[in-house]
Amino acid sequence: MADIACRFETERLSLRPWRETDTGDRTDAEIAAIVAALLSERVTATLPSAWQGPYDHGRALAWMRAREGEASVSLAIRLQDRRPVGLLLLHALQGRSASRLDLMIGYMIAEDAWGRGLGRELVSGLVGWGRAEPSVTTLRAGSDAANIASIRVLERAGFEREDVRGADAAVSYRIDVR
C-alpha cells in the first residue's frame, strides 16, 4: 500500500508515523514495546478477535510487522510528557487513485489515557488533516456497536453512521472531507 504520511498536532497530541522521532527512527524493538504497552486486554476487547488478548514483545512485534504491510500507522504522543498514548491506522480502500484517497481509519487509545478526551482530539485532528490533505476525499471507520465511547468520538468528529454489518454488529461511519 502507498505510504500515507499522516502528521499533525493538536492542543495535547503530536501525531506522526510510528517510526519517526525527533532525532531519527524508532527500532522494531522500541515500537514493539510501545505496542505491547498500548494494546492491553481492555483496549483490544472490541477489536477483531485475532487482535484481542494480552501482548508480549513477540506478539507485539508480529502485530507491528503485519500492520506495516497493510496500513500506514502513526503514533499519538502526549505533548505534556512525550508519552505514547495511542495508535492511528490508515488504510487506502480499493477503487481510488493515488490522487483521490478513500481511507479506512482505526485508532486505539491507551487504557490509562481513557476518559480524558484524547480519542476525540485524535479523531478531530485527523479530520482536520484530511480536509487539508488534497488527495483525501473520504474517511471511513468501523466500530463494534457495543463500543459506545468510540461511537461518540466518531459522531462528535462529524462522522455519519452508514450501516450495521454482520453478526458481530459492526457499525460503519464516514465523513466526506472533500
PDB file of C-alpha atoms in Angstrom:
ATOM      1  CA  MET A   1       0.000   0.000   0.000  1.00  0.00           C
ATOM      2  CA  ALA A   2       1.161   3.520  -0.670  1.00  0.00           C
ATOM      3  CA  ASP A   3       2.590   5.256   2.351  1.00  0.00           C
ATOM      4  CA  ILE A   4       0.240   7.892   3.692  1.00  0.00           C
ATOM      5  CA  ALA A   5       2.313  10.141   5.894  1.00  0.00           C
ATOM      6  CA  CYS A   6      -0.116  11.473   8.476  1.00  0.00           C
ATOM      7  CA  ARG A   7       1.345  14.194  10.667  1.00  0.00           C
ATOM      8  CA  PHE A   8      -0.441  16.807  12.735  1.00  0.00           C
ATOM      9  CA  GLU A   9      -0.555  18.382  16.167  1.00  0.00           C
ATOM     10  CA  THR A  10      -3.495  19.175  18.373  1.00  0.00           C
ATOM     11  CA  GLU A  11      -3.561  21.007  21.669  1.00  0.00           C
ATOM     12  CA  ARG A  12      -2.287  17.943  23.571  1.00  0.00           C
ATOM     13  CA  LEU A  13      -1.117  15.450  20.937  1.00  0.00           C
ATOM     14  CA  SER A  14       1.512  15.083  18.270  1.00  0.00           C
ATOM     15  CA  LEU A  15       0.802  12.501  15.584  1.00  0.00           C
ATOM     16  CA  ARG A  16       3.445  11.183  13.215  1.00  0.00           C
ATOM     17  CA  PRO A  17       4.404   7.895  11.555  1.00  0.00           C
ATOM     18  CA  TRP A  18       5.345   5.461  14.312  1.00  0.00           C
ATOM     19  CA  ARG A  19       8.955   5.061  13.215  1.00  0.00           C
ATOM     20  CA  GLU A  20       9.681   8.801  13.394  1.00  0.00           C
ATOM     21  CA  THR A  21      11.188  10.508  16.409  1.00  0.00           C
ATOM     22  CA  ASP A  22      12.659  13.964  16.793  1.00  0.00           C
ATOM     23  CA  THR A  23      16.150  12.531  16.350  1.00  0.00           C
ATOM     24  CA  GLY A  24      15.760   9.592  13.921  1.00  0.00           C
ATOM     25  CA  ASP A  25      13.816   6.378  13.546  1.00  0.00           C
ATOM     26  CA  ARG A  26      12.458   4.027  16.216  1.00  0.00           C
ATOM     27  CA  THR A  27      13.740   0.467  16.115  1.00  0.00           C
ATOM     28  CA  ASP A  28      11.442  -2.543  15.798  1.00  0.00           C
ATOM     29  CA  ALA A  29      12.110  -3.330  19.463  1.00  0.00           C
ATOM     30  CA  GLU A  30      11.077   0.189  20.534  1.00  0.00           C
ATOM     31  CA  ILE A  31       7.866   0.037  18.510  1.00  0.00           C
ATOM     32  CA  ALA A  32       7.056  -3.463  19.794  1.00  0.00           C
ATOM     33  CA  ALA A  33       7.466  -2.232  23.390  1.00  0.00           C
ATOM     34  CA  ILE A  34       5.084   0.667  22.698  1.00  0.00           C
ATOM     35  CA  VAL A  35       2.541  -1.641  21.022  1.00  0.00           C
ATOM     36  CA  ALA A  36       2.705  -4.155  23.883  1.00  0.00           C
ATOM     37  CA  ALA A  37       2.090  -1.352  26.397  1.00  0.00           C
ATOM     38  CA  LEU A  38      -0.788   0.222  24.433  1.00  0.00           C
ATOM     39  CA  LEU A  39      -2.679  -2.932  23.435  1.00  0.00           C
ATOM     40  CA  SER A  40      -3.977  -4.079  26.793  1.00  0.00           C
ATOM     41  CA  GLU A  41      -6.766  -6.652  27.019  1.00  0.00           C
ATOM     42  CA  ARG A  42      -9.347  -3.913  27.645  1.00  0.00           C
ATOM     43  CA  VAL A  43      -8.103  -1.819  24.687  1.00  0.00           C
ATOM     44  CA  THR A  44      -8.337  -4.805  22.339  1.00  0.00           C
ATOM     45  CA  ALA A  45     -11.632  -6.206  23.694  1.00  0.00           C
ATOM     46  CA  THR A  46     -13.762  -4.729  20.876  1.00  0.00           C
ATOM     47  CA  LEU A  47     -11.182  -5.149  18.115  1.00  0.00           C
ATOM     48  CA  PRO A  48     -11.077  -8.074  15.668  1.00  0.00           C
ATOM     49  CA  SER A  49     -10.747 -11.361  17.575  1.00  0.00           C
ATOM     50  CA  ALA A  50      -7.233 -12.003  16.236  1.00  0.00           C
ATOM     51  CA  TRP A  51      -6.103  -8.740  17.868  1.00  0.00           C
ATOM     52  CA  GLN A  52      -7.644  -9.426  21.288  1.00  0.00           C
ATOM     53  CA  GLY A  53      -5.832 -10.517  24.408  1.00  0.00           C
ATOM     54  CA  PRO A  54      -2.516  -9.744  26.062  1.00  0.00           C
ATOM     55  CA  TYR A  55       0.583  -8.688  24.119  1.00  0.00           C
ATOM     56  CA  ASP A  56       4.120  -9.667  24.954  1.00  0.00           C
ATOM     57  CA  HIS A  57       7.132  -8.478  22.942  1.00  0.00           C
ATOM     58  CA  GLY A  58       6.902 -11.291  20.363  1.00  0.00           C
ATOM     59  CA  ARG A  59       3.201 -10.875  19.691  1.00  0.00           C
ATOM     60  CA  ALA A  60       3.573  -7.086  19.521  1.00  0.00           C
ATOM     61  CA  LEU A  61       6.418  -7.446  17.018  1.00  0.00           C
ATOM     62  CA  ALA A  62       4.335  -9.770  14.818  1.00  0.00           C
ATOM     63  CA  TRP A  63       1.330  -7.407  15.040  1.00  0.00           C
ATOM     64  CA  MET A  64       3.542  -4.461  14.125  1.00  0.00           C
ATOM     65  CA  ARG A  65       5.017  -6.195  11.074  1.00  0.00           C
ATOM     66  CA  ALA A  66       1.569  -7.260   9.858  1.00  0.00           C
ATOM     67  CA  ARG A  67       0.236  -3.696  10.153  1.00  0.00           C
ATOM     68  CA  GLU A  68       3.188  -2.267   8.225  1.00  0.00           C
ATOM     69  CA  GLY A  69       2.208  -4.483   5.311  1.00  0.00           C
ATOM     70  CA  GLU A  70      -1.373  -3.253   5.164  1.00  0.00           C
ATOM     71  CA  ALA A  71      -1.679   0.251   6.614  1.00  0.00           C
ATOM     72  CA  SER A  72       0.131   3.436   7.486  1.00  0.00           C
ATOM     73  CA  VAL A  73       0.483   3.544  11.241  1.00  0.00           C
ATOM     74  CA  SER A  74       1.027   6.682  13.270  1.00  0.00           C
ATOM     75  CA  LEU A  75       1.744   7.134  16.935  1.00  0.00           C
ATOM     76  CA  ALA A  76      -0.052   9.695  19.088  1.00  0.00           C
ATOM     77  CA  ILE A  77       2.345  11.249  21.590  1.00  0.00           C
ATOM     78  CA  ARG A  78       1.049  13.294  24.507  1.00  0.00           C
ATOM     79  CA  LEU A  79       2.904  16.612  24.297  1.00  0.00           C
ATOM     80  CA  GLN A  80       2.910  17.175  28.070  1.00  0.00           C
ATOM     81  CA  ASP A  81       5.223  14.242  28.800  1.00  0.00           C
ATOM     82  CA  ARG A  82       6.186  12.899  25.316  1.00  0.00           C
ATOM     83  CA  ARG A  83       4.477   9.586  26.205  1.00  0.00           C
ATOM     84  CA  PRO A  84       2.868   7.406  23.507  1.00  0.00           C
ATOM     85  CA  VAL A  85      -0.882   7.279  24.221  1.00  0.00           C
ATOM     86  CA  GLY A  86      -2.401   5.976  21.008  1.00  0.00           C
ATOM     87  CA  LEU A  87      -2.152   4.450  17.574  1.00  0.00           C
ATOM     88  CA  LEU A  88      -3.831   5.527  14.340  1.00  0.00           C
ATOM     89  CA  LEU A  89      -4.069   3.218  11.325  1.00  0.00           C
ATOM     90  CA  LEU A  90      -4.896   4.456   7.816  1.00  0.00           C
ATOM     91  CA  HIS A  91      -5.711   2.004   5.044  1.00  0.00           C
ATOM     92  CA  ALA A  92      -6.382   3.156   1.473  1.00  0.00           C
ATOM     93  CA  LEU A  93      -9.517   1.445   0.206  1.00  0.00           C
ATOM     94  CA  GLN A  94      -9.574  -0.130  -3.263  1.00  0.00           C
ATOM     95  CA  GLY A  95     -11.022   1.700  -6.233  1.00  0.00           C
ATOM     96  CA  ARG A  96      -9.409   5.069  -5.674  1.00  0.00           C
ATOM     97  CA  SER A  97      -6.399   6.531  -7.449  1.00  0.00           C
ATOM     98  CA  ALA A  98      -3.405   7.960  -5.639  1.00  0.00           C
ATOM     99  CA  SER A  99      -4.837  11.419  -6.252  1.00  0.00           C
ATOM    100  CA  ARG A 100      -8.199  10.580  -4.592  1.00  0.00           C
ATOM    101  CA  LEU A 101      -7.972   8.609  -1.371  1.00  0.00           C
ATOM    102  CA  ASP A 102     -10.833   6.941   0.453  1.00  0.00           C
ATOM    103  CA  LEU A 103      -9.270   5.967   3.805  1.00  0.00           C
ATOM    104  CA  MET A 104     -10.401   3.472   6.424  1.00  0.00           C
ATOM    105  CA  ILE A 105      -9.226   4.555   9.848  1.00  0.00           C
ATOM    106  CA  GLY A 106      -8.651   2.680  13.058  1.00  0.00           C
ATOM    107  CA  TYR A 107      -7.478   4.136  16.330  1.00  0.00           C
ATOM    108  CA  MET A 108      -6.647   2.919  19.813  1.00  0.00           C
ATOM    109  CA  ILE A 109      -6.040   4.943  22.962  1.00  0.00           C
ATOM    110  CA  ALA A 110      -4.023   3.567  25.886  1.00  0.00           C
ATOM    111  CA  GLU A 111      -6.263   2.327  28.683  1.00  0.00           C
ATOM    112  CA  ASP A 112      -4.683   4.633  31.272  1.00  0.00           C
ATOM    113  CA  ALA A 113      -5.471   7.624  28.995  1.00  0.00           C
ATOM    114  CA  TRP A 114      -9.191   6.835  28.607  1.00  0.00           C
ATOM    115  CA  GLY A 115     -11.767   9.367  29.744  1.00  0.00           C
ATOM    116  CA  ARG A 116      -9.605  12.408  29.046  1.00  0.00           C
ATOM    117  CA  GLY A 117     -10.899  13.311  25.578  1.00  0.00           C
ATOM    118  CA  LEU A 118      -7.775  12.158  23.764  1.00  0.00           C
ATOM    119  CA  GLY A 119      -9.708   9.900  21.362  1.00  0.00           C
ATOM    120  CA  ARG A 120     -11.938  12.808  20.378  1.00  0.00           C
ATOM    121  CA  GLU A 121      -8.909  15.068  19.989  1.00  0.00           C
ATOM    122  CA  LEU A 122      -7.081  12.479  17.874  1.00  0.00           C
ATOM    123  CA  VAL A 123     -10.020  11.809  15.525  1.00  0.00           C
ATOM    124  CA  SER A 124     -10.934  15.503  15.241  1.00  0.00           C
ATOM    125  CA  GLY A 125      -7.279  16.246  14.411  1.00  0.00           C
ATOM    126  CA  LEU A 126      -7.397  13.530  11.756  1.00  0.00           C
ATOM    127  CA  VAL A 127     -10.494  15.092  10.173  1.00  0.00           C
ATOM    128  CA  GLY A 128      -8.664  18.441  10.066  1.00  0.00           C
ATOM    129  CA  TRP A 129      -5.640  16.751   8.490  1.00  0.00           C
ATOM    130  CA  GLY A 130      -7.909  15.068   5.910  1.00  0.00           C
ATOM    131  CA  ARG A 131      -9.506  18.378   4.986  1.00  0.00           C
ATOM    132  CA  ALA A 132      -6.059  19.923   4.450  1.00  0.00           C
ATOM    133  CA  GLU A 133      -4.684  16.943   2.507  1.00  0.00           C
ATOM    134  CA  PRO A 134      -5.655  17.448  -1.177  1.00  0.00           C
ATOM    135  CA  SER A 135      -5.780  13.741  -2.080  1.00  0.00           C
ATOM    136  CA  VAL A 136      -8.063  12.637   0.776  1.00  0.00           C
ATOM    137  CA  THR A 137     -11.755  12.606  -0.118  1.00  0.00           C
ATOM    138  CA  THR A 138     -13.399  10.362   2.483  1.00  0.00           C
ATOM    139  CA  LEU A 139     -12.570   8.934   5.893  1.00  0.00           C
ATOM    140  CA  ARG A 140     -14.356   5.770   6.984  1.00  0.00           C
ATOM    141  CA  ALA A 141     -14.387   3.993  10.323  1.00  0.00           C
ATOM    142  CA  GLY A 142     -15.963   0.975  11.904  1.00  0.00           C
ATOM    143  CA  SER A 143     -16.826   0.273  15.493  1.00  0.00           C
ATOM    144  CA  ASP A 144     -18.274  -2.538  17.479  1.00  0.00           C
ATOM    145  CA  ALA A 145     -21.851  -1.473  18.230  1.00  0.00           C
ATOM    146  CA  ALA A 146     -21.169  -2.037  21.936  1.00  0.00           C
ATOM    147  CA  ASN A 147     -18.226   0.395  21.940  1.00  0.00           C
ATOM    148  CA  ILE A 148     -20.295   3.463  22.827  1.00  0.00           C
ATOM    149  CA  ALA A 149     -17.226   5.596  23.636  1.00  0.00           C
ATOM    150  CA  SER A 150     -15.760   5.065  20.162  1.00  0.00           C
ATOM    151  CA  ILE A 151     -19.103   5.743  18.501  1.00  0.00           C
ATOM    152  CA  ARG A 152     -19.392   9.039  20.414  1.00  0.00           C
ATOM    153  CA  VAL A 153     -15.865  10.011  19.352  1.00  0.00           C
ATOM    154  CA  LEU A 154     -16.711   9.418  15.685  1.00  0.00           C
ATOM    155  CA  GLU A 155     -20.032  11.238  15.837  1.00  0.00           C
ATOM    156  CA  ARG A 156     -18.570  14.246  17.663  1.00  0.00           C
ATOM    157  CA  ALA A 157     -15.865  14.480  14.976  1.00  0.00           C
ATOM    158  CA  GLY A 158     -18.569  14.712  12.293  1.00  0.00           C
ATOM    159  CA  PHE A 159     -18.725  11.113  11.055  1.00  0.00           C
ATOM    160  CA  GLU A 160     -22.144   9.911   9.977  1.00  0.00           C
ATOM    161  CA  ARG A 161     -23.466   6.408  10.502  1.00  0.00           C
ATOM    162  CA  GLU A 162     -23.784   4.321   7.340  1.00  0.00           C
ATOM    163  CA  ASP A 163     -24.996   0.907   8.482  1.00  0.00           C
ATOM    164  CA  VAL A 164     -24.656  -2.050  10.824  1.00  0.00           C
ATOM    165  CA  ARG A 165     -22.945  -5.067   9.288  1.00  0.00           C
ATOM    166  CA  GLY A 166     -22.869  -8.734  10.109  1.00  0.00           C
ATOM    167  CA  ALA A 167     -23.359 -10.877  13.141  1.00  0.00           C
ATOM    168  CA  ASP A 168     -20.660  -9.012  15.049  1.00  0.00           C
ATOM    169  CA  ALA A 169     -22.790  -5.821  14.852  1.00  0.00           C
ATOM    170  CA  ALA A 170     -20.043  -3.658  13.398  1.00  0.00           C
ATOM    171  CA  VAL A 171     -21.258  -0.123  12.764  1.00  0.00           C
ATOM    172  CA  SER A 172     -19.715   1.799   9.869  1.00  0.00           C
ATOM    173  CA  TYR A 173     -19.225   5.558   9.692  1.00  0.00           C
ATOM    174  CA  ARG A 174     -17.937   8.018   7.129  1.00  0.00           C
ATOM    175  CA  ILE A 175     -17.126  11.662   6.669  1.00  0.00           C
ATOM    176  CA  ASP A 176     -16.519  13.324   3.333  1.00  0.00           C
ATOM    177  CA  VAL A 177     -13.660  15.798   3.726  1.00  0.00           C
ATOM    178  CA  ARG A 178     -13.617  16.956   0.131  1.00  0.00           C
TER     179      ARG A 178
END
